[in-house]
PDB file of C-alpha atoms in Angstrom:
ATOM      1  CA  MET A   1      11.362  23.351   8.266  1.00 86.00           C
ATOM      2  CA  GLN A   2       7.955  23.734   6.646  1.00 87.00           C
ATOM      3  CA  VAL A   3       4.931  24.308   8.870  1.00 90.00           C
ATOM      4  CA  ARG A   4       1.663  22.913   7.551  1.00 89.00           C
ATOM      5  CA  GLN A   5      -1.849  22.799   8.967  1.00 87.00           C
ATOM      6  CA  ILE A   6      -3.427  19.483   7.967  1.00 87.00           C
ATOM      7  CA  SER A   7      -6.645  19.848   9.946  1.00 86.00           C
ATOM      8  CA  ILE A   8      -8.926  22.703  10.877  1.00 84.00           C
ATOM      9  CA  CYS A   9      -9.056  21.767  14.563  1.00 87.00           C
ATOM     10  CA  ARG A  10      -8.151  24.770  16.725  1.00 87.00           C
ATOM     11  CA  THR A  11      -7.834  22.707  19.904  1.00 91.00           C
ATOM     12  CA  PRO A  12      -4.411  22.913  21.541  1.00 94.00           C
ATOM     13  CA  ALA A  13      -2.348  19.837  20.750  1.00 95.00           C
ATOM     14  CA  VAL A  14      -1.732  17.436  23.603  1.00 95.00           C
ATOM     15  CA  TRP A  15       0.414  14.971  21.656  1.00 94.00           C
ATOM     16  CA  MET A  16       3.387  15.214  19.325  1.00 94.00           C
ATOM     17  CA  LEU A  17       4.308  12.277  17.142  1.00 93.00           C
ATOM     18  CA  PRO A  18       7.756  12.423  15.549  1.00 93.00           C
ATOM     19  CA  ARG A  19       8.665  10.411  12.472  1.00 91.00           C
ATOM     20  CA  LEU A  20      12.364   9.562  12.381  1.00 89.00           C
ATOM     21  CA  SER A  21      14.591   8.429   9.535  1.00 89.00           C
ATOM     22  CA  PRO A  22      16.635   5.239   9.837  1.00 91.00           C
ATOM     23  CA  ARG A  23      19.506   7.534  10.879  1.00 93.00           C
ATOM     24  CA  ARG A  24      17.302   8.878  13.696  1.00 91.00           C
ATOM     25  CA  THR A  25      16.921  12.389  12.264  1.00 92.00           C
ATOM     26  CA  VAL A  26      13.497  14.016  12.461  1.00 93.00           C
ATOM     27  CA  LEU A  27      11.517  13.798   9.220  1.00 92.00           C
ATOM     28  CA  TRP A  28       8.347  15.389  10.575  1.00 93.00           C
ATOM     29  CA  GLN A  29       6.513  16.126  13.798  1.00 94.00           C
ATOM     30  CA  LEU A  30       2.728  15.989  13.977  1.00 93.00           C
ATOM     31  CA  TYR A  31       0.811  17.741  16.755  1.00 95.00           C
ATOM     32  CA  MET A  32      -2.659  16.487  17.613  1.00 93.00           C
ATOM     33  CA  CYS A  33      -5.400  16.512  20.218  1.00 93.00           C
ATOM     34  CA  ASP A  34      -6.910  13.364  21.740  1.00 89.00           C
ATOM     35  CA  GLN A  35      -9.823  13.459  19.306  1.00 88.00           C
ATOM     36  CA  HIS A  36      -7.715  13.601  16.125  1.00 88.00           C
ATOM     37  CA  ASP A  37      -5.033  10.978  16.593  1.00 80.00           C
ATOM     38  CA  THR A  38      -6.182   9.450  13.293  1.00 81.00           C
ATOM     39  CA  LEU A  39      -4.248  12.229  11.511  1.00 85.00           C
ATOM     40  CA  ALA A  40      -1.060  10.291  12.231  1.00 83.00           C
ATOM     41  CA  ALA A  41      -2.487   7.222  10.522  1.00 81.00           C
ATOM     42  CA  GLN A  42      -3.203   9.262   7.389  1.00 80.00           C
ATOM     43  CA  LEU A  43       0.370  10.577   7.272  1.00 80.00           C
ATOM     44  CA  THR A  44       1.970   7.199   7.835  1.00 77.00           C
ATOM     45  CA  GLY A  45      -0.425   5.262   5.643  1.00 75.00           C
ATOM     46  CA  ALA A  46      -1.485   3.105   8.604  1.00 76.00           C
ATOM     47  CA  LEU A  47      -4.954   1.646   8.918  1.00 72.00           C
ATOM     48  CA  ASN A  48      -5.272   2.379  12.647  1.00 73.00           C
ATOM     49  CA  PRO A  49      -4.236   5.304  14.869  1.00 71.00           C
ATOM     50  CA  VAL A  50      -0.485   5.524  15.431  1.00 75.00           C
ATOM     51  CA  ARG A  51       0.275   5.987  19.099  1.00 78.00           C
ATOM     52  CA  ARG A  52       3.659   4.365  19.505  1.00 81.00           C
ATOM     53  CA  GLY A  53       6.313   7.017  19.965  1.00 85.00           C
ATOM     54  CA  ARG A  54       3.990   9.916  20.635  1.00 89.00           C
ATOM     55  CA  GLN A  55       4.977  12.324  23.353  1.00 93.00           C
ATOM     56  CA  PRO A  56       3.193  15.036  25.301  1.00 95.00           C
ATOM     57  CA  ALA A  57       3.116  18.252  23.271  1.00 94.00           C
ATOM     58  CA  THR A  58       4.893  21.270  24.622  1.00 87.00           C
ATOM     59  CA  GLY A  59       4.234  24.850  23.652  1.00 83.00           C
ATOM     60  CA  GLU A  60       1.175  26.421  22.129  1.00 88.00           C
ATOM     61  CA  VAL A  61       0.534  24.461  18.961  1.00 93.00           C
ATOM     62  CA  HIS A  62      -2.864  23.640  17.450  1.00 92.00           C
ATOM     63  CA  CYS A  63      -3.985  20.151  16.559  1.00 93.00           C
ATOM     64  CA  GLY A  64      -3.068  19.264  12.984  1.00 92.00           C
ATOM     65  CA  THR A  65       0.115  21.317  12.888  1.00 93.00           C
ATOM     66  CA  LEU A  66       2.833  19.476  11.006  1.00 93.00           C
ATOM     67  CA  HIS A  67       6.483  20.481  11.160  1.00 94.00           C
ATOM     68  CA  ASP A  68       7.930  18.920   8.014  1.00 93.00           C
ATOM     69  CA  HIS A  69      11.738  18.676   7.903  1.00 93.00           C
ATOM     70  CA  GLN A  70      11.944  16.591   4.720  1.00 92.00           C
ATOM     71  CA  PRO A  71      13.327  17.479   1.326  1.00 91.00           C
ATOM     72  CA  VAL A  72      10.738  18.621  -1.187  1.00 92.00           C
ATOM     73  CA  GLU A  73      10.622  15.238  -2.965  1.00 91.00           C
ATOM     74  CA  ASP A  74       9.649  13.455   0.246  1.00 90.00           C
ATOM     75  CA  ALA A  75       7.263  16.203   1.352  1.00 91.00           C
ATOM     76  CA  LEU A  76       5.270  15.549  -1.829  1.00 91.00           C
ATOM     77  CA  THR A  77       4.536  12.048  -0.526  1.00 86.00           C
ATOM     78  CA  LEU A  78       2.912  13.496   2.592  1.00 86.00           C
ATOM     79  CA  HIS A  79       0.930  15.970   0.506  1.00 88.00           C
ATOM     80  CA  GLU A  80      -0.249  13.057  -1.617  1.00 87.00           C
ATOM     81  CA  ARG A  81      -1.441  11.135   1.428  1.00 84.00           C
ATOM     82  CA  MET A  82      -3.443  14.108   2.675  1.00 83.00           C
ATOM     83  CA  TRP A  83      -4.914  15.731  -0.450  1.00 85.00           C
ATOM     84  CA  LEU A  84      -2.737  15.886  -3.578  1.00 89.00           C
ATOM     85  CA  ASP A  85      -3.523  13.551  -6.460  1.00 84.00           C
ATOM     86  CA  LEU A  86      -0.245  12.591  -8.139  1.00 83.00           C
ATOM     87  CA  PRO A  87      -1.326  10.444 -11.093  1.00 81.00           C
ATOM     88  CA  ASP A  88       2.284   9.573 -11.988  1.00 76.00           C
ATOM     89  CA  ARG A  89       4.958   9.065  -9.305  1.00 82.00           C
ATOM     90  CA  SER A  90       7.740   8.666 -11.874  1.00 87.00           C
ATOM     91  CA  GLY A  91      10.060  11.449 -12.941  1.00 91.00           C
ATOM     92  CA  THR A  92      11.403  14.356 -10.939  1.00 94.00           C
ATOM     93  CA  TRP A  93       9.367  16.130  -8.306  1.00 94.00           C
ATOM     94  CA  VAL A  94       8.859  19.021 -10.748  1.00 95.00           C
ATOM     95  CA  GLN A  95       7.504  16.622 -13.379  1.00 95.00           C
ATOM     96  CA  GLN A  96       5.196  15.095 -10.775  1.00 94.00           C
ATOM     97  CA  LEU A  97       3.823  18.547  -9.958  1.00 95.00           C
ATOM     98  CA  ARG A  98       3.304  19.296 -13.668  1.00 95.00           C
ATOM     99  CA  GLU A  99       1.444  16.005 -14.083  1.00 93.00           C
ATOM    100  CA  ALA A 100      -0.725  16.762 -11.041  1.00 93.00           C
ATOM    101  CA  ALA A 101      -1.558  20.211 -12.460  1.00 95.00           C
ATOM    102  CA  LEU A 102      -2.426  18.753 -15.873  1.00 95.00           C
ATOM    103  CA  TRP A 103      -4.554  16.043 -14.271  1.00 94.00           C
ATOM    104  CA  GLN A 104      -6.446  18.610 -12.179  1.00 94.00           C
ATOM    105  CA  GLU A 105      -7.023  20.738 -15.279  1.00 95.00           C
ATOM    106  CA  GLU A 106      -8.231  17.702 -17.216  1.00 95.00           C
ATOM    107  CA  ILE A 107     -10.807  16.741 -14.596  1.00 94.00           C
ATOM    108  CA  GLY A 108     -11.816  20.335 -13.851  1.00 94.00           C
ATOM    109  CA  GLY A 109     -10.286  20.196 -10.382  1.00 93.00           C
ATOM    110  CA  VAL A 110     -10.524  23.202  -8.094  1.00 94.00           C
ATOM    111  CA  ASP A 111      -6.761  23.182  -7.473  1.00 94.00           C
ATOM    112  CA  ALA A 112      -5.729  23.147 -11.157  1.00 95.00           C
ATOM    113  CA  ALA A 113      -4.673  26.806 -11.342  1.00 96.00           C
ATOM    114  CA  ALA A 114      -2.844  26.692  -8.013  1.00 96.00           C
ATOM    115  CA  LEU A 115      -0.975  23.537  -8.999  1.00 96.00           C
ATOM    116  CA  ALA A 116      -0.062  25.020 -12.397  1.00 97.00           C
ATOM    117  CA  GLU A 117       1.425  28.034 -10.578  1.00 98.00           C
ATOM    118  CA  ILE A 118       3.285  25.774  -8.139  1.00 97.00           C
ATOM    119  CA  ALA A 119       4.711  23.736 -11.042  1.00 97.00           C
ATOM    120  CA  ARG A 120       5.763  26.971 -12.781  1.00 97.00           C
ATOM    121  CA  VAL A 121       7.559  28.188  -9.646  1.00 97.00           C
ATOM    122  CA  ALA A 122       9.224  24.784  -9.194  1.00 97.00           C
ATOM    123  CA  ALA A 123      10.573  24.867 -12.758  1.00 97.00           C
ATOM    124  CA  GLU A 124      12.328  28.177 -12.036  1.00 97.00           C
ATOM    125  CA  GLY A 125      14.987  26.411  -9.991  1.00 95.00           C
ATOM    126  CA  PRO A 126      14.347  22.867  -8.817  1.00 95.00           C
ATOM    127  CA  ASN A 127      17.696  22.715  -6.998  1.00 95.00           C
ATOM    128  CA  ASP A 128      17.448  26.188  -5.449  1.00 96.00           C
ATOM    129  CA  PRO A 129      16.555  25.963  -1.730  1.00 92.00           C
ATOM    130  CA  ALA A 130      14.651  29.279  -1.948  1.00 94.00           C
ATOM    131  CA  VAL A 131      12.503  27.951  -4.810  1.00 95.00           C
ATOM    132  CA  GLN A 132      11.908  24.696  -2.946  1.00 94.00           C
ATOM    133  CA  ALA A 133      10.845  26.641   0.167  1.00 91.00           C
ATOM    134  CA  ARG A 134       8.447  28.723  -1.956  1.00 94.00           C
ATOM    135  CA  VAL A 135       6.986  25.574  -3.542  1.00 95.00           C
ATOM    136  CA  LEU A 136       6.477  23.974  -0.128  1.00 92.00           C
ATOM    137  CA  ASP A 137       4.793  27.135   1.135  1.00 90.00           C
ATOM    138  CA  LEU A 138       2.451  27.242  -1.869  1.00 93.00           C
ATOM    139  CA  LEU A 139       1.659  23.540  -1.466  1.00 93.00           C
ATOM    140  CA  ALA A 140       0.888  24.062   2.223  1.00 89.00           C
ATOM    141  CA  ARG A 141      -1.483  26.946   1.427  1.00 89.00           C
ATOM    142  CA  THR A 142      -3.233  24.946  -1.292  1.00 92.00           C
ATOM    143  CA  GLU A 143      -3.511  21.945   1.028  1.00 88.00           C
ATOM    144  CA  THR A 144      -5.086  24.107   3.763  1.00 85.00           C
ATOM    145  CA  ALA A 145      -7.615  25.484   1.269  1.00 88.00           C
ATOM    146  CA  ALA A 146      -8.457  21.931   0.125  1.00 87.00           C
ATOM    147  CA  ILE A 147      -8.954  20.780   3.712  1.00 84.00           C
ATOM    148  CA  GLU A 148     -11.178  23.778   4.440  1.00 85.00           C
ATOM    149  CA  ARG A 149     -13.265  23.067   1.292  1.00 88.00           C
ATOM    150  CA  ARG A 150     -13.643  19.444   2.368  1.00 84.00           C
ATOM    151  CA  TRP A 151     -14.846  20.589   5.803  1.00 81.00           C
ATOM    152  CA  VAL A 152     -17.404  23.000   4.346  1.00 86.00           C
ATOM    153  CA  ALA A 153     -18.705  20.336   1.946  1.00 87.00           C
ATOM    154  CA  GLN A 154     -19.151  17.839   4.774  1.00 83.00           C
ATOM    155  CA  TYR A 155     -20.124  19.988   7.764  1.00 81.00           C
ATOM    156  CA  GLY A 156     -21.042  23.495   6.617  1.00 85.00           C
ATOM    157  CA  PRO A 157     -19.340  26.779   7.549  1.00 82.00           C
ATOM    158  CA  LEU A 158     -15.882  26.759   9.072  1.00 76.00           C
ATOM    159  CA  PRO A 159     -15.794  27.016  12.876  1.00 72.00           C
ATOM    160  CA  TYR A 160     -13.415  30.000  12.568  1.00 68.00           C
ATOM    161  CA  PRO A 161     -13.121  32.990  10.231  1.00 66.00           C
ATOM    162  CA  SER A 162     -11.576  32.207   6.845  1.00 59.00           C
ATOM    163  CA  ARG A 163      -8.249  33.853   6.078  1.00 53.00           C
TER     164      ARG A 163
END
């Protein structure tokens, strides 16, 4: 399981929305507060908040925490919905990461160097679970940084100390 933080809200989550596969296995679980239930819509690609299937959250989890149980190829889709620009969805997941890194470099994107490093790590062993876990961790860190930059650009300083 990969843990990601897709918002900067530090409010304790009151809801958990699971996304299940057709075989009823958990693909991901999103934790959110009442104010940020639109996060689920972003992940699912819906136009309106997704409330069907949500359950009260248990434990001490912050809003915006995502427990992603998917394979790396499918996790890329969620990253794309939240922040990652994948200009070409064809090819292997490693090729998609390379294309994203090249695109970011071409447009002078802030995440170009991070994505180039992630693509390099991915190429070391695309079928190795340890490499895939490392790639997902690096993607999660880069996503968090992108979300924090977006916050600062829109609202000013972060409401908590930066890492």
